[in-house]
Structures are given as C-alpha cells and as structure tokens.
PDB file of C-alpha atoms in Angstrom:
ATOM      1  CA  UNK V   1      13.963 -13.560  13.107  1.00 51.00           C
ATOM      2  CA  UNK V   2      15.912 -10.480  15.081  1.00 71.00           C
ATOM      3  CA  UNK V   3      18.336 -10.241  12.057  1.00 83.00           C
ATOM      4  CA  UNK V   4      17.172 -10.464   8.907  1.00 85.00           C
ATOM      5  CA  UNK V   5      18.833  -9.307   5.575  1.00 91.00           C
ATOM      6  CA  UNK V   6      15.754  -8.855   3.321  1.00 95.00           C
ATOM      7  CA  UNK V   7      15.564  -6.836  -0.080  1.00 96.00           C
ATOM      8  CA  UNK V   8      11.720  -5.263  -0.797  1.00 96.00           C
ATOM      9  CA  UNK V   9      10.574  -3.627  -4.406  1.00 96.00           C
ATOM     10  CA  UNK V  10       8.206  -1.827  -3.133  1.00 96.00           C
ATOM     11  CA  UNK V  11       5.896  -0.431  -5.742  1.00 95.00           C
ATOM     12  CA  UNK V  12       3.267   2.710  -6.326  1.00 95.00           C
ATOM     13  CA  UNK V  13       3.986   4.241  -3.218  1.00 97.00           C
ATOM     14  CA  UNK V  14       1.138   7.145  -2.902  1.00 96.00           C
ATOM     15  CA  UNK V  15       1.617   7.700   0.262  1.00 96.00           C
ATOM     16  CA  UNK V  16       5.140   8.908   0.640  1.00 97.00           C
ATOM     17  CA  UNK V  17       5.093  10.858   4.017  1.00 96.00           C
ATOM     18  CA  UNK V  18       3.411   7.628   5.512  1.00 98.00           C
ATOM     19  CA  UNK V  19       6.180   5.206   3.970  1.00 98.00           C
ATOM     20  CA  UNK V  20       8.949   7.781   5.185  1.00 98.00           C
ATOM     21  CA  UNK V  21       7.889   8.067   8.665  1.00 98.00           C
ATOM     22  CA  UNK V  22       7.691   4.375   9.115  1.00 98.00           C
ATOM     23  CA  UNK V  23      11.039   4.096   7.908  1.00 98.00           C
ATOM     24  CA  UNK V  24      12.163   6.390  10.359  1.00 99.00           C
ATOM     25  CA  UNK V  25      10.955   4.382  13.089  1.00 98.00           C
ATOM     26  CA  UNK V  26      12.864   0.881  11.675  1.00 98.00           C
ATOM     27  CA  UNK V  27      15.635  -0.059  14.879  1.00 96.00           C
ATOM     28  CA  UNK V  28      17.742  -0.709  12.244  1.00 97.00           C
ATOM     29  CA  UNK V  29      19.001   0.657   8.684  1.00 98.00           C
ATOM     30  CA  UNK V  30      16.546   0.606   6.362  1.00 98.00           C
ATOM     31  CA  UNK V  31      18.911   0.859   3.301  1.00 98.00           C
ATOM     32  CA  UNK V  32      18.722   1.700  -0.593  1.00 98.00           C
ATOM     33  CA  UNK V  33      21.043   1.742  -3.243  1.00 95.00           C
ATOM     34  CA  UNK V  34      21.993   4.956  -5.043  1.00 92.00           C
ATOM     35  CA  UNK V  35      23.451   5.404  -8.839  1.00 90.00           C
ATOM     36  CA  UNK V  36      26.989   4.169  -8.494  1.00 93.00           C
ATOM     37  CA  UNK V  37      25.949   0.812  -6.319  1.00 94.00           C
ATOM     38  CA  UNK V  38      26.601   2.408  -2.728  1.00 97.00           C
ATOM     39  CA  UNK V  39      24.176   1.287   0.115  1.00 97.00           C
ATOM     40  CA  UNK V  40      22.534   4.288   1.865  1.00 98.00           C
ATOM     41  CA  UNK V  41      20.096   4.669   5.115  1.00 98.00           C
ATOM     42  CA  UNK V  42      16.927   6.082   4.285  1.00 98.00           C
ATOM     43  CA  UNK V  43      16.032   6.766   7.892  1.00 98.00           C
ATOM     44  CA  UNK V  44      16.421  10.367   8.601  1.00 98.00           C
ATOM     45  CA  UNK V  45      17.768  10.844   5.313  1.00 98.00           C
ATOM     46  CA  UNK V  46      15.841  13.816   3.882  1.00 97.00           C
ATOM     47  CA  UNK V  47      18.046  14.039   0.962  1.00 96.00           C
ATOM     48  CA  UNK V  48      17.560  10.657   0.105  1.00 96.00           C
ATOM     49  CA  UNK V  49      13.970  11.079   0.835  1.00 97.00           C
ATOM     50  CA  UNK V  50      13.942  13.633  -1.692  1.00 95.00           C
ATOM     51  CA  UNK V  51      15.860  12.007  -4.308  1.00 94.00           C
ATOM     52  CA  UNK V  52      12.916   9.326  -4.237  1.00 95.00           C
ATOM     53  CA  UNK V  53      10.028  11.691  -4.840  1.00 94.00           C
ATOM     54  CA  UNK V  54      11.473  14.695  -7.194  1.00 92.00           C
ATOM     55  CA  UNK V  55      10.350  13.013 -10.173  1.00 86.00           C
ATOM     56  CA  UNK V  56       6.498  12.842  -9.159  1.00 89.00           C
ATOM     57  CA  UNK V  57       4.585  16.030  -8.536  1.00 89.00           C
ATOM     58  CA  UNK V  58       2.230  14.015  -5.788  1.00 91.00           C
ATOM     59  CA  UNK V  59       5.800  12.968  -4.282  1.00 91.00           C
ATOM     60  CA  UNK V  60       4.591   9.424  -5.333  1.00 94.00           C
ATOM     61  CA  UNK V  61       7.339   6.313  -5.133  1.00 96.00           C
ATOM     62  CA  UNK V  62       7.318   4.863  -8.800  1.00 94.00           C
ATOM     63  CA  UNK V  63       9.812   1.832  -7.032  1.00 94.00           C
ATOM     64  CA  UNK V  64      12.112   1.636  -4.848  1.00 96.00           C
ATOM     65  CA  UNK V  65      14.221  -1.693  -3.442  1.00 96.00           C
ATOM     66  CA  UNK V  66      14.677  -1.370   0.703  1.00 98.00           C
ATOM     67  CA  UNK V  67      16.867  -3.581   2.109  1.00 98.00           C
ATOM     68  CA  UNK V  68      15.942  -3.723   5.993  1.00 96.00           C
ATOM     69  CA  UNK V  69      17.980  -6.382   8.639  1.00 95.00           C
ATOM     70  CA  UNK V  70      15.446  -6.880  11.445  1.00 97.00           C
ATOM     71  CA  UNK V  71      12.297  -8.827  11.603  1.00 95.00           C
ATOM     72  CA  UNK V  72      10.769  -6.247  13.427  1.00 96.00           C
ATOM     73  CA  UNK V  73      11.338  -3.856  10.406  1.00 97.00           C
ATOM     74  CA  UNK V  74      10.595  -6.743   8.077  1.00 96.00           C
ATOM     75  CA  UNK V  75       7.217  -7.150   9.769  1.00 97.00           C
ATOM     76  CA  UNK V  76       6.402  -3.140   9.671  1.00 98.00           C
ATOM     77  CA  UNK V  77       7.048  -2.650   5.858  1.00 97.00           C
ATOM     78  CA  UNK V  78       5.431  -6.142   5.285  1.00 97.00           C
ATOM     79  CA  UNK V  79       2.195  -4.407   7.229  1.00 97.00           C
ATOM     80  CA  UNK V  80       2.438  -1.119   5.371  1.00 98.00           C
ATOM     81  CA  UNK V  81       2.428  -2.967   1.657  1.00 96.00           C
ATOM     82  CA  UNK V  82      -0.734  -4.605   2.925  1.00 96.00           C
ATOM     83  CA  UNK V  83      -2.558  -1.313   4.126  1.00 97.00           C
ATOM     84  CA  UNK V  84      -1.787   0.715   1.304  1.00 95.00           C
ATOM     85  CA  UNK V  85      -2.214  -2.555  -1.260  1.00 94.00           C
ATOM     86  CA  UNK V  86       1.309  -2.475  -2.661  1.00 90.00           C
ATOM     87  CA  UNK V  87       0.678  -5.817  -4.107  1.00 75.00           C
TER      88      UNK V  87
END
C-alpha cells in the first residue's frame, strides 16, 4: 500500500491546527483542489491553510476533499478522522 491515490471529504474539522500539522508531516503531497480545478499541496502551504479556515471564526474546516498518495498518509488521516470523530 506505499502508493496510494486516495480522495478524503473530510468533514467538521474543529481542530484545524491539529489537522494542519499532521498534514505537514504526510511523506508525500497531501493535495486539494482550488476554484478553477488545479491540484495544490496543503503541506506547508499557509496560504492554502488559510484559504480553508477564513470563513469560520474558530478556524473550523466546514469540508474539505484531500487527496493523499501513500498508505502511510492514508493510515494517519484515516487515524485522525477516528480521534476527532469525523464520521
């Protein structure tokens, strides 16, 4: 399962430092899509990062699709929806 080419919605993300620095971690790019279809890493991206949370003034995700391409990455976003109860 090295490479993977998996697209998350992740959903009611509270905790958007926590989500953030995991993604920063990911070996590989953890990617989202921004208006006008273009694929963009989110790791180290604060910009992007921003872009995510302006809306909310607890810096909450409302949703967001990730599109990550290891299973190692797979596994650590699959273990932070299931701490945080992103069901």
């Amino acid at each position: 399962m090295d490479n993977v080419n998996i697209a998350l919605m992740l959903k009611g993300i509270k905790d958007s430092e926590a989500f953030f620095e995991l993604v920063d971690r990911c070996q590989a790019p953890v990617k989202i899509q921004v208006p006008g279809g273009d694929l963009h890493d989110l790791r180290g991206n604060v910009l992007l990062q921003n872009y995510l949370t302006w809306e909310s003034p607890i810096s909450a995700i409302e949703c967001v699709e990730v599109f990550c391409h290891t299973g190692a990455d797979l596994a650590s976003i699959l273990e932070f929806i299931e701490e945080y109860q992103l069901f």
